[in-house]
Tab-separated table of C-alpha atoms in Angstrom:
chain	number	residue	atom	x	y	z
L	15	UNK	CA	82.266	-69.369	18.457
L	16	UNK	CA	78.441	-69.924	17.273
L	17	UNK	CA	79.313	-68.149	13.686
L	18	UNK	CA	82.485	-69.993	13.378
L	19	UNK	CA	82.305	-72.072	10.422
L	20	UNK	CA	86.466	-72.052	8.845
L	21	UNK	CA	89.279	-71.763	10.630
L	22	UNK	CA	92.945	-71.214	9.395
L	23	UNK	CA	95.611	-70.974	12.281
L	24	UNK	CA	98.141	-68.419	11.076
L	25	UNK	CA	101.685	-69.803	10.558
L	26	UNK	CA	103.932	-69.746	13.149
L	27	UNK	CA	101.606	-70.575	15.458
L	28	UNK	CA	103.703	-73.830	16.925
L	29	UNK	CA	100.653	-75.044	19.462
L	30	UNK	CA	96.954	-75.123	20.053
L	31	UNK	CA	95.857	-75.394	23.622
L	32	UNK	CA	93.377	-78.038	25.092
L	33	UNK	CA	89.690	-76.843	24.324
L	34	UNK	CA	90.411	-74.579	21.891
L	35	UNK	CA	87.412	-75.193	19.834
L	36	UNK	CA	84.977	-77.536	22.045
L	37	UNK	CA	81.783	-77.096	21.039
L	38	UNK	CA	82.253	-74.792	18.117
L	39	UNK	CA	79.014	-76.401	16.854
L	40	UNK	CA	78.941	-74.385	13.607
L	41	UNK	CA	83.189	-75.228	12.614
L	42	UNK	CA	83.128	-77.001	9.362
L	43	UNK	CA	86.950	-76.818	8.400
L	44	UNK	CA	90.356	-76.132	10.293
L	45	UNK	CA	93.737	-75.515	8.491
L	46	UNK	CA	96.427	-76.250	10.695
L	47	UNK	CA	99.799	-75.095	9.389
L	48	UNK	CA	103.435	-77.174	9.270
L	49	UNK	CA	104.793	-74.900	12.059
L	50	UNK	CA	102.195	-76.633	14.588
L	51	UNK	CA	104.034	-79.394	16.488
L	52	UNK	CA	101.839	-79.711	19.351
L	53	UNK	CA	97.844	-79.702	19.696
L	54	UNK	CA	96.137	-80.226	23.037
L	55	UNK	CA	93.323	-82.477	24.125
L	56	UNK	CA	89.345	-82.521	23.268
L	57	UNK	CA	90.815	-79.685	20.724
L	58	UNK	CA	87.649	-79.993	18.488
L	59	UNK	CA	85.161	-81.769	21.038
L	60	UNK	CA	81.694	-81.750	19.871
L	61	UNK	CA	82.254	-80.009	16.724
L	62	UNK	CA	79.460	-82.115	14.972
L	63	UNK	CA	79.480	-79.677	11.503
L	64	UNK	CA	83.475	-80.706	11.688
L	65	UNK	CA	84.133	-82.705	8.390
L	66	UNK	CA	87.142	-81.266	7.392
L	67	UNK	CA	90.878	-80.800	8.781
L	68	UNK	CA	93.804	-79.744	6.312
L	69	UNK	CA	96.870	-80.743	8.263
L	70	UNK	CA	99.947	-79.261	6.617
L	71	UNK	CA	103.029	-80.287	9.285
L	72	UNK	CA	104.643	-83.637	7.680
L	73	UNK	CA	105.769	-85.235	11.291
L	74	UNK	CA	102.359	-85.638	12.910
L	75	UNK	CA	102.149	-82.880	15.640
L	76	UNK	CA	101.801	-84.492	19.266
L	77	UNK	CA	97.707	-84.642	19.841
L	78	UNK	CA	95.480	-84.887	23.250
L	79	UNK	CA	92.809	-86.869	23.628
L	80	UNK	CA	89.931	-86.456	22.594
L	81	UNK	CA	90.665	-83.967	20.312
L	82	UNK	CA	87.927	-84.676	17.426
L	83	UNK	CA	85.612	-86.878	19.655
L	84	UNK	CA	81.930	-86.401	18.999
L	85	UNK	CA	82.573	-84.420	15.364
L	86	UNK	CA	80.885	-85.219	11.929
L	87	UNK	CA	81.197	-89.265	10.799
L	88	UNK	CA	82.367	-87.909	7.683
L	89	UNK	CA	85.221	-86.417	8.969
L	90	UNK	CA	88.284	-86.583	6.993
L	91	UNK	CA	91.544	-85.392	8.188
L	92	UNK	CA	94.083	-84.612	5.242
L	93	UNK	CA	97.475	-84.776	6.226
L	94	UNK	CA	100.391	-84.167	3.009
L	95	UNK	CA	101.165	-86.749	0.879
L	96	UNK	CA	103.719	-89.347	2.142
L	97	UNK	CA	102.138	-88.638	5.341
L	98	UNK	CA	99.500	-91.218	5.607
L	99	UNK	CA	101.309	-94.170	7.469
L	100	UNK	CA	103.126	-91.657	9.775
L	101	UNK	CA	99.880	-90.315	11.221
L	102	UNK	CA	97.914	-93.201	11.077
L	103	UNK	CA	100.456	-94.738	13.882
L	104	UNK	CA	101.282	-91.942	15.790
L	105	UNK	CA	100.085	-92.089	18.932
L	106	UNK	CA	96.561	-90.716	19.734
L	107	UNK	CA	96.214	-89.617	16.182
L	108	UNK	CA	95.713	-93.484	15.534
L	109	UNK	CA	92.249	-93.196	16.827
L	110	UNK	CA	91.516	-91.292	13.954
L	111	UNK	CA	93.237	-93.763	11.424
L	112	UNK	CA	90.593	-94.838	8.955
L	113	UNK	CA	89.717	-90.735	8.822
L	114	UNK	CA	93.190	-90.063	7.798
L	115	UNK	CA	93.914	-89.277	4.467
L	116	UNK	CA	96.461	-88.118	1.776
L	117	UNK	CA	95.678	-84.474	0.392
């Protein structure tokens, strides 16, 4: 994935295995779409470029570890509006809580 830079998963898609883009040093944005309920761990590990994901599912998907350790500081994860608190807590995803924000 050395060219990858944007990623949309096509809807329908309903889960995202573990690893599925560790190390994609050159990913900049993912688009994740409301039919995703599960995503697994160290999903973006060591994406460094990664300052951008567009979640779109309302009820926070269930997330592995590590999923967006080691990405960009600037990260921001948008998640739909009236979202917010329900990601922030979720479980793993509250790692990520100050990142978290409304779309």
């Amino acid at each position: 994935c050395e060219s990858l830079e944007n990623m949309t998963i096509p809807k329908g898609v309903t889960s995202i295995g573990s690893y599925a883009f560790t190390g994609c040093e050159s990913l900049i944005s993912i688009e994740i779409p409301s039919s995703v309920t599960s995503m697994g761990v160290n999903l973006c590990q060591g994406c460094e470029d990664l300052t951008e994901v567009v979640m779109y599912p309302t009820v926070p998907p269930s997330l592995g570890q590590g999923a967006f350790g080691r990405t960009s500081p600037d990260l921001l994860i948008k998640v739909p509006s009236g979202s917010v608190q329900a990601y922030q807590s979720a479980s793993v995803w509250s790692a990520y809580a100050s990142q978290i924000v409304s779309q």
